[in-house]
Tab-separated table of C-alpha atoms (C1' of nucleotides) in Angstrom:
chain	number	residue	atom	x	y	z
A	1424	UNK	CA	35.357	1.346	23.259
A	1425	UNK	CA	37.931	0.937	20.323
A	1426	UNK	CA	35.193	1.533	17.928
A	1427	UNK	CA	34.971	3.073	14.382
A	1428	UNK	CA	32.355	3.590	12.748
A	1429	UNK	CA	32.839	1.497	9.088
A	1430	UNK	CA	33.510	-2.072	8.482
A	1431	UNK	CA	35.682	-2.586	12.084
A	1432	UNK	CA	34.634	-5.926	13.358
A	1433	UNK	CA	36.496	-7.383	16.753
A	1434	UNK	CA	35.938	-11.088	16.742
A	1435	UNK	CA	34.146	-11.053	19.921
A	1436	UNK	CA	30.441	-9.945	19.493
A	1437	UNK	CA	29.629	-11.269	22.571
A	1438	UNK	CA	26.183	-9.869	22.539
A	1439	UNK	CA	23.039	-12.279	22.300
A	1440	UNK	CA	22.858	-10.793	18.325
A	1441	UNK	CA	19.646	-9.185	19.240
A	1442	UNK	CA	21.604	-5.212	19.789
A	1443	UNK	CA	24.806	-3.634	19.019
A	1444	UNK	CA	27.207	-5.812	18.171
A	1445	UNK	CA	30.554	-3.734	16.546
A	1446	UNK	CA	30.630	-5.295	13.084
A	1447	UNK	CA	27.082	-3.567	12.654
A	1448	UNK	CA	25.807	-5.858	10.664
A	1449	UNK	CA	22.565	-5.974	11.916
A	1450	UNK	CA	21.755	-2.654	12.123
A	1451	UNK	CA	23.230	-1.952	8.754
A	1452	UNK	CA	20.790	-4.448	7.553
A	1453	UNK	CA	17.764	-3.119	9.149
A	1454	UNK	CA	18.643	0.503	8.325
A	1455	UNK	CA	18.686	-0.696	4.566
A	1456	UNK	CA	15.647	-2.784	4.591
A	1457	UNK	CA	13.883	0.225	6.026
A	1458	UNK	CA	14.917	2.637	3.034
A	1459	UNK	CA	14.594	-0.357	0.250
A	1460	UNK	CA	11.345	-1.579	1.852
A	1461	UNK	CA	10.037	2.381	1.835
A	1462	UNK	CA	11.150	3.251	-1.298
A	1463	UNK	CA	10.345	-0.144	-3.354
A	1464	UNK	CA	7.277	-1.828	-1.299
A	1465	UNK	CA	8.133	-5.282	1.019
A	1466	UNK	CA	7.025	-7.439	-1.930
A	1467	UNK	CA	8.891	-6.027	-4.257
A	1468	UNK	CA	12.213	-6.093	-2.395
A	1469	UNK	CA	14.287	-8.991	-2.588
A	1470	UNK	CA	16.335	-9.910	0.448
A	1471	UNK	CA	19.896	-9.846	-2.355
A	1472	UNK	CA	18.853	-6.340	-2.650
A	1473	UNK	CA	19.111	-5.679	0.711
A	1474	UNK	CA	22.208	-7.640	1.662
A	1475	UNK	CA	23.576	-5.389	-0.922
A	1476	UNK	CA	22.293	-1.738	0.082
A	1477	UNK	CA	24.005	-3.023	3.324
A	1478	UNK	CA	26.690	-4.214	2.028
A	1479	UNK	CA	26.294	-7.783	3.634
A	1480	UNK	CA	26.668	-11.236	1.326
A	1481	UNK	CA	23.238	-12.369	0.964
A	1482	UNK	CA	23.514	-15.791	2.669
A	1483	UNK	CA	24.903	-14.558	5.981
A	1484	UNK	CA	21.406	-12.545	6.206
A	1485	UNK	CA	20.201	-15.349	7.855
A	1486	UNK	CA	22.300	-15.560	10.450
A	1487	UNK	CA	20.913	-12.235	11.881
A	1488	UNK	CA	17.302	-13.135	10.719
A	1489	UNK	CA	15.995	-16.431	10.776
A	1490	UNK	CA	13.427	-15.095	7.367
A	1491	UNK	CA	12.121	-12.201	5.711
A	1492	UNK	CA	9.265	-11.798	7.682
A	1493	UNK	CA	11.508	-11.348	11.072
A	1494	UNK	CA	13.897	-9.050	9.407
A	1495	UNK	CA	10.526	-7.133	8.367
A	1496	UNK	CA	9.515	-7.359	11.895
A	1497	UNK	CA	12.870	-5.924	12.733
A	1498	UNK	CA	11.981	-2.948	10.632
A	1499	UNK	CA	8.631	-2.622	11.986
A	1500	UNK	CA	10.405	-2.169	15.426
A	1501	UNK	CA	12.795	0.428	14.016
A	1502	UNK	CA	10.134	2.394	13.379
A	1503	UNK	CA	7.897	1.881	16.333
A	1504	UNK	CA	11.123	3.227	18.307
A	1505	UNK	CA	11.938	6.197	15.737
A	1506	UNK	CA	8.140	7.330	16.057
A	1507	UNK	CA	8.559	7.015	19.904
A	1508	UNK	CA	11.247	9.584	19.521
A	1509	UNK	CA	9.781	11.992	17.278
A	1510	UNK	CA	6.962	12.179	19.656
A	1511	UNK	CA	9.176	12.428	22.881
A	1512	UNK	CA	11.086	15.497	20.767
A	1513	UNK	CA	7.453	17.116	20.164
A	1514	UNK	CA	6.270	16.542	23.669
A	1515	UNK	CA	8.806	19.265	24.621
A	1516	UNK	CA	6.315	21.632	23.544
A	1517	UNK	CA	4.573	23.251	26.842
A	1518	UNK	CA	0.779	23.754	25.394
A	1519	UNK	CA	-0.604	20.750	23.582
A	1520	UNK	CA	-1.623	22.598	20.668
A	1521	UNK	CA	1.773	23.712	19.686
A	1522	UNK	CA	2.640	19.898	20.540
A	1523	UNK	CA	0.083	18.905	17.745
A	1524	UNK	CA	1.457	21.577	15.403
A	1525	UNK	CA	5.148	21.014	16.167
A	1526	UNK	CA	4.175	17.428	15.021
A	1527	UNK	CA	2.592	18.632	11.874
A	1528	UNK	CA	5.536	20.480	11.241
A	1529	UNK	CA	8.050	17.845	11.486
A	1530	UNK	CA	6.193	16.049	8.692
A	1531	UNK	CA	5.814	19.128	6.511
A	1532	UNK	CA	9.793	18.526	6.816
A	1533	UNK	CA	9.358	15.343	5.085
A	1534	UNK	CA	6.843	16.096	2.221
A	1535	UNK	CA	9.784	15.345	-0.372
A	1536	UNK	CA	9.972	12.196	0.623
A	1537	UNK	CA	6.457	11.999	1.151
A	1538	UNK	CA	4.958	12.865	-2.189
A	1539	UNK	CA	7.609	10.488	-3.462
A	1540	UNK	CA	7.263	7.217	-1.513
A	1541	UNK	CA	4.445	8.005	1.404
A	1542	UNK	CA	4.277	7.967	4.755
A	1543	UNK	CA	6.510	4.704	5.571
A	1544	UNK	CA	3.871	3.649	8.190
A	1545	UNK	CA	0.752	3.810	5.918
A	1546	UNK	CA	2.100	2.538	2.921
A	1547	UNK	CA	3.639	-0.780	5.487
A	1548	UNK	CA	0.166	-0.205	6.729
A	1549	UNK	CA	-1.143	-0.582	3.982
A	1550	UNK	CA	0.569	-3.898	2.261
A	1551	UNK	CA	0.493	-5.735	5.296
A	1552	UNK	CA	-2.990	-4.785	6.518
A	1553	UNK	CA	-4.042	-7.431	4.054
A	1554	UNK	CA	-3.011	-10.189	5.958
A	1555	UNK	CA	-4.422	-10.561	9.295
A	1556	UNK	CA	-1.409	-11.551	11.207
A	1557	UNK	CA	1.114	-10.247	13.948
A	1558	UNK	CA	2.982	-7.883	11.766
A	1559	UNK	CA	0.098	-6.229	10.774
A	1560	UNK	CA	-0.990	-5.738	14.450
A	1561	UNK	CA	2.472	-4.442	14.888
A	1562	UNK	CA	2.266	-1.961	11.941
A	1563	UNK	CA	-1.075	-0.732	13.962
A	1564	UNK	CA	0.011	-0.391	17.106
A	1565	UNK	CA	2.314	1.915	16.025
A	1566	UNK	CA	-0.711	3.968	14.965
A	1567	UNK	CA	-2.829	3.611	17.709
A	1568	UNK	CA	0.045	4.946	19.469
A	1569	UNK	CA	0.186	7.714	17.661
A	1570	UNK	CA	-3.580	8.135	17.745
A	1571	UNK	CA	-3.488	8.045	21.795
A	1572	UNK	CA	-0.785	10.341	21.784
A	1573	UNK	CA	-2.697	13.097	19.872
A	1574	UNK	CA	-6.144	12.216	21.545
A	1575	UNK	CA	-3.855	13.273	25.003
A	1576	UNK	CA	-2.911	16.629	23.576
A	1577	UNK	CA	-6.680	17.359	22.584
A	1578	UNK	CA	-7.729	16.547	25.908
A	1579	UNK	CA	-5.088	18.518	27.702
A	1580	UNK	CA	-7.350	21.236	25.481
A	1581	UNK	CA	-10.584	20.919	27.353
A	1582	UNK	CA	-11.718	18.647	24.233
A	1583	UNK	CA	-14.515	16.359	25.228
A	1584	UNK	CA	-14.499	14.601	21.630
A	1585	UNK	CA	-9.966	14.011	21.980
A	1586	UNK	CA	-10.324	10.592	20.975
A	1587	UNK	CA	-12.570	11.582	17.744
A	1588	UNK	CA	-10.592	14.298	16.705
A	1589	UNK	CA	-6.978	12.621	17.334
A	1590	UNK	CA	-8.062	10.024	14.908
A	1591	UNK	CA	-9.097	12.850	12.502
A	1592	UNK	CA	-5.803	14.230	12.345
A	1593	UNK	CA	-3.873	11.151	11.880
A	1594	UNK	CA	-6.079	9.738	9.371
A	1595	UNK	CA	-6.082	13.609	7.613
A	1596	UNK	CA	-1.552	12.880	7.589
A	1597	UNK	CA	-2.027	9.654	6.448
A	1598	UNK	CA	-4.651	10.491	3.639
A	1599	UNK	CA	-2.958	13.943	2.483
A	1600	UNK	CA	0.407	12.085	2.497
A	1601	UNK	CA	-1.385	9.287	0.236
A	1602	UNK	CA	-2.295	11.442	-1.832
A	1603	UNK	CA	0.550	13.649	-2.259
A	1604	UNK	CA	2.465	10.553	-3.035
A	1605	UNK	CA	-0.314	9.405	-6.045
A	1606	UNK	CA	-0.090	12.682	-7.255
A	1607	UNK	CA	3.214	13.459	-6.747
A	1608	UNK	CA	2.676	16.390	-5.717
A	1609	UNK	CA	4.541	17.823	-2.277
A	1610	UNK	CA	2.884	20.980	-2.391
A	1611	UNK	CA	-0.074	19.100	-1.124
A	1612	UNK	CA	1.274	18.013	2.426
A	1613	UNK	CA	2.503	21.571	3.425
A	1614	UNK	CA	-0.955	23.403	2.191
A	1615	UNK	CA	-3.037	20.282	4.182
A	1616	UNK	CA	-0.929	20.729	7.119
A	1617	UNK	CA	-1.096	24.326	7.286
A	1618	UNK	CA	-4.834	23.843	6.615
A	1619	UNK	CA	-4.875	22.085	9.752
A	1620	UNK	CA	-2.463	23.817	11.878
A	1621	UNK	CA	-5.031	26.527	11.687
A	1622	UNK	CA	-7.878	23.759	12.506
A	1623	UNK	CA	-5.889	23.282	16.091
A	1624	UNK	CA	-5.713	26.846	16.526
A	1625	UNK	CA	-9.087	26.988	16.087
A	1626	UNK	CA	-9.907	24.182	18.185
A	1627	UNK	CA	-7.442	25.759	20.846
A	1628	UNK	CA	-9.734	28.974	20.934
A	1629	UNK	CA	-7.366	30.879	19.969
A	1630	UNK	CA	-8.568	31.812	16.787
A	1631	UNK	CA	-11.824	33.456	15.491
A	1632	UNK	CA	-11.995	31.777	12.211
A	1633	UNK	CA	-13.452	28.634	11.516
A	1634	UNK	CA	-11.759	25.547	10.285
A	1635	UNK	CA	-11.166	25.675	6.383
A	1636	UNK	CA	-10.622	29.832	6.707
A	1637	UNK	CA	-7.901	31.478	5.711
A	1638	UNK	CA	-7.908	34.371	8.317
A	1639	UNK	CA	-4.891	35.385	10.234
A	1640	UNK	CA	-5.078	36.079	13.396
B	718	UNK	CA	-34.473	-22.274	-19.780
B	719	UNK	CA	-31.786	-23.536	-22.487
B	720	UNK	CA	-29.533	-21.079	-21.246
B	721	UNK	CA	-26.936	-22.380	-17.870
B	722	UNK	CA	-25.235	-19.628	-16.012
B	723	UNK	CA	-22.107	-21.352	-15.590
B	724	UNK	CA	-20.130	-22.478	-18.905
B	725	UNK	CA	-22.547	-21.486	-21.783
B	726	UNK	CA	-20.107	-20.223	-24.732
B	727	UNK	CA	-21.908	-18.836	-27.928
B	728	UNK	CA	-19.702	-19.827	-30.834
B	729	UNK	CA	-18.802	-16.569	-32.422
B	730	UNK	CA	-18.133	-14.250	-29.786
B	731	UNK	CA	-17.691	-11.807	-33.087
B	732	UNK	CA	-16.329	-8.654	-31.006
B	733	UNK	CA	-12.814	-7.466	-30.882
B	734	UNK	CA	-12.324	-8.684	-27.550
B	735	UNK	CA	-12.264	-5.276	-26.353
B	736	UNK	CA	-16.096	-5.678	-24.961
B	737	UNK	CA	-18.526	-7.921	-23.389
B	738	UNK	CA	-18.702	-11.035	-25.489
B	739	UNK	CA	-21.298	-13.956	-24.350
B	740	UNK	CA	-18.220	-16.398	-23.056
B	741	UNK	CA	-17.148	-13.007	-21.137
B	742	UNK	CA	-14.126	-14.479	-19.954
B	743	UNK	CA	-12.302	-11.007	-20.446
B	744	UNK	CA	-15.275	-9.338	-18.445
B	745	UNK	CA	-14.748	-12.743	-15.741
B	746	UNK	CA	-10.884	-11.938	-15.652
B	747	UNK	CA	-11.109	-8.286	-14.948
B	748	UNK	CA	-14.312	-9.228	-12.330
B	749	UNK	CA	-11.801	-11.571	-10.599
B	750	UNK	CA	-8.594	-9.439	-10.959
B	751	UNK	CA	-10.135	-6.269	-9.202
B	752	UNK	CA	-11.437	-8.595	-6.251
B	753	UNK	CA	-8.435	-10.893	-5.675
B	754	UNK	CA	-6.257	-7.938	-5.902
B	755	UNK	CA	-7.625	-5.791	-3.292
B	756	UNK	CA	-7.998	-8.559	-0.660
B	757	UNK	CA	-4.350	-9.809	-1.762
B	758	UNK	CA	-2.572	-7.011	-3.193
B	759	UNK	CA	-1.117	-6.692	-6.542
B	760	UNK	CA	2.164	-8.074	-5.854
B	761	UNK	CA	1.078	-11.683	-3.581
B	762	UNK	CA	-1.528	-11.820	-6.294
B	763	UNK	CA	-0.693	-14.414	-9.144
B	764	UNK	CA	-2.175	-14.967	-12.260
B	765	UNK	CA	-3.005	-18.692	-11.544
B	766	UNK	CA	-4.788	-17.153	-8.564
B	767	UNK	CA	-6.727	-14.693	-10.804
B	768	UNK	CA	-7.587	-17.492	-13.347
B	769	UNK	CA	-8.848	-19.864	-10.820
B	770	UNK	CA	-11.525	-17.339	-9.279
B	771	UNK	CA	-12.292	-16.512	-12.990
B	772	UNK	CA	-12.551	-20.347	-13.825
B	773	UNK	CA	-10.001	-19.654	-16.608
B	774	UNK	CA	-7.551	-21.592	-17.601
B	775	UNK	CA	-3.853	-19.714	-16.864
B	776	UNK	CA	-2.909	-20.382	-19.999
B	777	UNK	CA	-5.984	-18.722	-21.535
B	778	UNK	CA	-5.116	-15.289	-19.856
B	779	UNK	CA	-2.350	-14.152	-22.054
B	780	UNK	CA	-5.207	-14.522	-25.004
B	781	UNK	CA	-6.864	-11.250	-23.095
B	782	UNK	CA	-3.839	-9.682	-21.370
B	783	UNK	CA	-0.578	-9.700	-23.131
B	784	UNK	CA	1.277	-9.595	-19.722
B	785	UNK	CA	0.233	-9.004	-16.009
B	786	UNK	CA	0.132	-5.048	-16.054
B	787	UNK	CA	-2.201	-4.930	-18.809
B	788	UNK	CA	-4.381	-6.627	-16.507
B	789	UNK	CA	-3.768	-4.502	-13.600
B	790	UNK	CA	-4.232	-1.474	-16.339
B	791	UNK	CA	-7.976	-3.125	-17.148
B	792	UNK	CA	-8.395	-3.337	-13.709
B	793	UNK	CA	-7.804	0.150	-13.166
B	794	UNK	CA	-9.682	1.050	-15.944
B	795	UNK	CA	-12.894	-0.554	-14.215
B	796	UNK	CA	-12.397	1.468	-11.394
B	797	UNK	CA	-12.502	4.594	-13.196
B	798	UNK	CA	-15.977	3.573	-14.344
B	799	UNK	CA	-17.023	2.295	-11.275
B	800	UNK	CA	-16.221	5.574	-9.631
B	801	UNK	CA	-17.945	7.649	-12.920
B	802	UNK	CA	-20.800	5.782	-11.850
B	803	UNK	CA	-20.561	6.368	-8.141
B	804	UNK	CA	-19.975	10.187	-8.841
B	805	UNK	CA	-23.133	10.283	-11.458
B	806	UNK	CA	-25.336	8.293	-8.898
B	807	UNK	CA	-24.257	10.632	-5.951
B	808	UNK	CA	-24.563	14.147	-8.562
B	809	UNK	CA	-28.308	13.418	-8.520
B	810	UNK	CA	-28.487	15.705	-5.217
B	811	UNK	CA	-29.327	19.147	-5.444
B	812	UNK	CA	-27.220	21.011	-3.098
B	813	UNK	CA	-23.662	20.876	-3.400
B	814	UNK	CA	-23.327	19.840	0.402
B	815	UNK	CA	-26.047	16.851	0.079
B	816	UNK	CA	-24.002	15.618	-2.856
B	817	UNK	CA	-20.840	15.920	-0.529
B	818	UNK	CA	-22.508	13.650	1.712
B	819	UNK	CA	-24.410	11.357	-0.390
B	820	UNK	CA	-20.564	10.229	-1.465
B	821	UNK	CA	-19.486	9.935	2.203
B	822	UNK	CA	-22.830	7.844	3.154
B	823	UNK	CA	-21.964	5.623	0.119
B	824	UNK	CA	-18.512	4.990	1.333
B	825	UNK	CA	-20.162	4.497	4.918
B	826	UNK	CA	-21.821	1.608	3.335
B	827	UNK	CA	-18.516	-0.026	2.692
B	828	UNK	CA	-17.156	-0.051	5.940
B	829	UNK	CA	-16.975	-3.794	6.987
B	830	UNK	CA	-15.017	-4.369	3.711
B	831	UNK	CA	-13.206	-1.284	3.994
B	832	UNK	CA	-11.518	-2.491	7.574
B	833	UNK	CA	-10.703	-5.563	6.366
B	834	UNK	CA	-8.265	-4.477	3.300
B	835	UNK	CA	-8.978	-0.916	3.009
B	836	UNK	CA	-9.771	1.661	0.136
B	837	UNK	CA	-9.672	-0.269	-3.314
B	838	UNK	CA	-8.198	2.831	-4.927
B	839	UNK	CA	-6.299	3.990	-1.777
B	840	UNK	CA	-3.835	0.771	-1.566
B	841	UNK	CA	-3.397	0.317	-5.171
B	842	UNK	CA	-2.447	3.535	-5.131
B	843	UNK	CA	-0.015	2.857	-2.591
B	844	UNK	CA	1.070	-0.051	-4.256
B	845	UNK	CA	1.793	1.196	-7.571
B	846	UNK	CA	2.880	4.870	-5.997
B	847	UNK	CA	6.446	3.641	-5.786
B	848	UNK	CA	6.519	3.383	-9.189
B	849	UNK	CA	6.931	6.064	-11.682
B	850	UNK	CA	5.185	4.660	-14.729
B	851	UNK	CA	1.570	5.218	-16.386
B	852	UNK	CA	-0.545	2.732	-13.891
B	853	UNK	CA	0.738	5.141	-11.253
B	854	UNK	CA	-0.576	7.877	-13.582
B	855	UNK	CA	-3.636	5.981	-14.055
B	856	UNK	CA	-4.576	5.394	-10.374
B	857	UNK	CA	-3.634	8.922	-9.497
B	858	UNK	CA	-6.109	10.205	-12.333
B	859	UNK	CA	-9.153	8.487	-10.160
B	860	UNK	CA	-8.050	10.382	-7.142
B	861	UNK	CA	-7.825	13.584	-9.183
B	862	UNK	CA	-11.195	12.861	-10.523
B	863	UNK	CA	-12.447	12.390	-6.929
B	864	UNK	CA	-10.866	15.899	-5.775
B	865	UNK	CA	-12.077	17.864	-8.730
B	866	UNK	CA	-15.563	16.686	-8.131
B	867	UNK	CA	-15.743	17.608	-4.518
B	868	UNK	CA	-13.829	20.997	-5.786
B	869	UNK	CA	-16.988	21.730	-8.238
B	870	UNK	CA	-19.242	20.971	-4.551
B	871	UNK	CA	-17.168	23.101	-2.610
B	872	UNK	CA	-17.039	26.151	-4.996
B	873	UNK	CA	-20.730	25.656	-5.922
B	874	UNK	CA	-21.022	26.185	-1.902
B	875	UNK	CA	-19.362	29.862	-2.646
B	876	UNK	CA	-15.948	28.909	-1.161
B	877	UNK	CA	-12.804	30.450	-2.498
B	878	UNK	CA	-10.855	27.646	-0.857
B	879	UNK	CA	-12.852	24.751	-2.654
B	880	UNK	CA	-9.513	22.795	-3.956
B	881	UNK	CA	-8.217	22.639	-0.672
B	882	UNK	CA	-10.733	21.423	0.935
B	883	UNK	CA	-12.001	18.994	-1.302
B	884	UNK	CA	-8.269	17.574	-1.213
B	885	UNK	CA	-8.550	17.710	2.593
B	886	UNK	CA	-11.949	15.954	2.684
B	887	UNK	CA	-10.627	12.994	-0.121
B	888	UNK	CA	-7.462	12.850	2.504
B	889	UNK	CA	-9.480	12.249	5.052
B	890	UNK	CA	-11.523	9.192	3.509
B	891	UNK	CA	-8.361	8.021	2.472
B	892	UNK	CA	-6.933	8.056	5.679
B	893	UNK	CA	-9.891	6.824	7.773
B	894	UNK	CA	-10.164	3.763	5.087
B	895	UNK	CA	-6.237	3.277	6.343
B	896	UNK	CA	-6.743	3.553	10.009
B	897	UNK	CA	-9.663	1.583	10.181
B	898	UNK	CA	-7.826	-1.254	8.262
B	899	UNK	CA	-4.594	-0.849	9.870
B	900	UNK	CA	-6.710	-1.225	13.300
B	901	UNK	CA	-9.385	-3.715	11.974
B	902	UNK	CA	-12.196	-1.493	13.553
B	903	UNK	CA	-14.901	-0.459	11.132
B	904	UNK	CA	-16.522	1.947	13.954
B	905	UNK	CA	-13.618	4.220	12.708
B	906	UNK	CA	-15.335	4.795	9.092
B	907	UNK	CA	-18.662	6.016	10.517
B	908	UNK	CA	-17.419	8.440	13.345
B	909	UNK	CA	-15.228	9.772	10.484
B	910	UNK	CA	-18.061	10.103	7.865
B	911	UNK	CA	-19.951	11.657	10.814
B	912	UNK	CA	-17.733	14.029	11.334
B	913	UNK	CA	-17.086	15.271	8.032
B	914	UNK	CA	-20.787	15.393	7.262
B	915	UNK	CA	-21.413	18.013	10.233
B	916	UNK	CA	-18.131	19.425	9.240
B	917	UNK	CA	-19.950	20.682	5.387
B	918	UNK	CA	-22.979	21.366	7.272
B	919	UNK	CA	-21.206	23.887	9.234
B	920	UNK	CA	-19.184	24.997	5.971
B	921	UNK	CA	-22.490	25.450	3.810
B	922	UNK	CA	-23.663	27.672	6.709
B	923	UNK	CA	-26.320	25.116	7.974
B	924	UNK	CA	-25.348	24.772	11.434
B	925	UNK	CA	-24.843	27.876	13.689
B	926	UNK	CA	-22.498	25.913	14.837
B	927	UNK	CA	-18.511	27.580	15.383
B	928	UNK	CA	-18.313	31.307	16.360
B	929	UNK	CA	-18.898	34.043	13.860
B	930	UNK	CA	-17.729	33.129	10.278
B	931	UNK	CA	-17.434	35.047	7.123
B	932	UNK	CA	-18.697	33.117	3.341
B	933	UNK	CA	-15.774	33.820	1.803
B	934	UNK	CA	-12.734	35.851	0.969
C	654	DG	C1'	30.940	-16.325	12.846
C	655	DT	C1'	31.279	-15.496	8.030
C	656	DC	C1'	30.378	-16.437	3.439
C	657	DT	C1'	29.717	-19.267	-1.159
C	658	DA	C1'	27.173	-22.222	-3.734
C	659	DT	C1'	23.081	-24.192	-4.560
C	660	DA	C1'	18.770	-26.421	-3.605
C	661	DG	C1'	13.779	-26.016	-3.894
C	662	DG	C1'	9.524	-23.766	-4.890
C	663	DG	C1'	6.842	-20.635	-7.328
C	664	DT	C1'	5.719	-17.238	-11.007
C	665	DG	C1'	5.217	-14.950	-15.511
C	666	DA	C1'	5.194	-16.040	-19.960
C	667	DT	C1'	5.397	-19.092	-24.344
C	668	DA	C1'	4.855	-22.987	-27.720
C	669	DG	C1'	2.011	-25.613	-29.980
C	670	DA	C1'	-1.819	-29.275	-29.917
C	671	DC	C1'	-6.819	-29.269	-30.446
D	925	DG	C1'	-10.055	-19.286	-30.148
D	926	DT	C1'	-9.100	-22.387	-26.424
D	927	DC	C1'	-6.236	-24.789	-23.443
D	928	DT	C1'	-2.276	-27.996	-21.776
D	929	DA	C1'	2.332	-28.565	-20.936
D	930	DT	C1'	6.413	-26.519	-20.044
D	931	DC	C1'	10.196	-23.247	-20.058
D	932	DA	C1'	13.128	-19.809	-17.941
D	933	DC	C1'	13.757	-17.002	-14.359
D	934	DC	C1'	13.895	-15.167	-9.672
D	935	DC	C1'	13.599	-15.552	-4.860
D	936	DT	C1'	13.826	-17.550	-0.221
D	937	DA	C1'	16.219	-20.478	2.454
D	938	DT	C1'	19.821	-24.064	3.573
D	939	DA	C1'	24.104	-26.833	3.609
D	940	DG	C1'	28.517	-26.805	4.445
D	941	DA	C1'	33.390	-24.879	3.476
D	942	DC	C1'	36.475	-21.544	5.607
DNA sequence: GTCTATAGGGTGATAGAC
DNA sequence: GTCTATCACCCTATAGAC
C-alpha cells in the first residue's frame, strides 16, 4: 500500500474499474457529481462541469461511465450506501425511540445545507420521479428503506400502526426539508424536528403531553 | 353554431395581451406550460414541446413570452390563483378544523396524479429551489401562502403554536406527495390525509382521544 | 489507460416574410 | 400579429492520437 492520497496514480489499476482503483478517478468523479448534482439539479449539470469539480478531462469521463445516466446511477448508489451508514451509526441507540430521535438529530445537523439545496434524496426524488424508469426505482428504494427502517423502531415500541407512522415521519423530513429549502429558511428543520422529537416521546409513553405541545417533561 | 372550438381567431384581439383574448393563445400557452411541466419538469421541458400541446407555432411563443422564464414566471403566476381559488373554495367551512380538512380531502382527490409526478408546487419548488432568483421567490410565496392560511386555522382553533403546526401539517402534504411519487403508490396520500385529519380532530379537542391535554399555553 | 479534438443532435432565441 | 426558416450555442458522446 504505497498510497497517497492526491493525484498518485501506479500504472497498474488492475481492478475491474468498478472500486478503488489508486488514481481515484472514479470516486473523485462520483464524489463531485454528488455535490454538483445536489447543489445544481441533474439537468442542469453538465458532465464538463463535473469532469472539472473532479478535476478529470471531460472526455476520459467515459471511460469510467459508459453515459450520464450510469454515472447518475453511480451517485444514486453512493447514496444508497451513505444512508445505509447513517442508519447503522443510529441503530447504536439501545431504545428505538432514541434511535428515531438520534436520526432526527443527525439531520437537524444538516439544516444549512438543507434550507439551501434540500434533502439530496427528495430533491433526486423528485426530478427523476418523473420518469418511470430504473433510476427512479433506485432513488425509491432508498426511501422505502428508510421507511422500513423507521416502521422497525415504531414497532420495537409496541406500535400497532409502525408502518403508518414510519411513513409519517419520513414524509414530515422530506416535506419540512422542502420547505425549508423554498423558504430558505433553516430555522424551520430544527423547530419541525424538535416538534417531532417530542411526537416520539409521546408516542414512546414517556411523555404526558400530546403531540404539537410544548410541555417539558 | 358559427362558432368551432378549435382554430376560431376574432380579428382584433384588442387587449394588451396581458388577458384572455378570443385566439387565447397566451391563455393556451400558459394551459400547456403548467401541464407539460409538471409531468416533464422544467428543465427536460422544451418550448417546441410546450408549443406543440398548445398548437402554437414555436416561433409564435416569443410574441407572448420574451424568453423561457417568463413563461415559467406565468406559469407560476397561475398557480398562485389556482391555489387563491382552492383556499377561497375550502374557507367556505365554518370551523377552523373542517376547513383544515376540506384542503386535505381536496388534495386526497388528487392522488392518482399526485403519485405519478408529485405536488405541482412541491417539485417546482424543488426545481427552481437551487436557484437564488425571484421564480424561487415566487414559488416559495405559494407555500407561504399555504402555511399562513393553515396558521389563521390553527390559531382560530386557540393554539399558541399555530405557525408551527401549520408548517408541520404543509410538510407533511409535501412530503407524502414525494413519497407516494418516489414509490408510485397512491394508497400513501390517503393513509396520510387520514391521519392528519384525526390528528386536528384530536387538536381541536374533538376526539378524547391522547391522555389528558391542556388548550393552550 | 489517458486525454484532445470534434462530431452530432437538440434547444433557446431571432430575423424577416406574410 | 402571425408564422417560417434559421442561427448560434451548448451538451453528450465518440474517434483516435499519445
Amino acid at each position: 500500500m504505497t498510497n497517497s492520497e492526491t493525484a498518485e496514480e501506479p500504472p497498474a489499476p488492475r481492478r475491474p474499474h468498478g472500486t478503488a482503483g489508486r488514481g481515484g478517478k472514479r470516486e473523485r468523479l462520483v464524489a463531485a457529481a454528488r455535490q454538483v448534482l445536489y447543489e445544481r439539479g441533474v439537468e442542469k449539470s453538465a458532465l464538463a462541469d463535473i469532469a472539472a469539480a473532479a478535476d478529470v478531462p471531460l472526455g476520459n469521463v467515459y471511460y469510467y461511465f459508459k453515459t450520464k445516466d450510469a454515472l447518475v446511477s453511480a451517485v444514486i448508489e453512493d447514496y444508497r450506501q451513505s444512508f445505509g451508514e447513517l442508519i447503522a451509526q443510529v441503530s447504536q441507540g439501545e431504545e428505538p425511540a432514541g434511535r428515531l430521535k438520534a436520526l432526527l438529530a443527525a439531520l437537524t445537523e444538516r439544516q444549512e445545507r438543507l434550507a439551501s439545496y434540500g434533502c439530496p434524496i427528495g430533491s433526486l426524488s423528485c426530478e427523476l420521479g418523473k420518469r418511470d424508469d430504473d433510476q427512479r426505482a433506485e432513488v425509491g428504494a432508498i426511501l422505502a428503506g428508510l421507511i422500513d427502517w423507521a416502521e422497525t423502531q415504531f414497532r420495537a415500541m409496541g406500535r400497532d400502526d409502525a408502518r403508518e407512522l414510519a411513513t409519517a415521519l419520513i414524509a414530515a423530513y422530506e416535506g419540512i426539508a422542502l420547505l425549508a429549502a423554498a423558504l430558505r429558511d433553516p430555522g424551520l428543520i430544527s423547530t419541525e424536528t424538535s416538534r417531532l422529537s417530542r411526537w416520539i416521546d409521546f408516542l414512546a409513553g414517556l411523555q404526558p403531553a400530546g403531540p404539537g405541545h410544548r410541555t417539558g417533561r
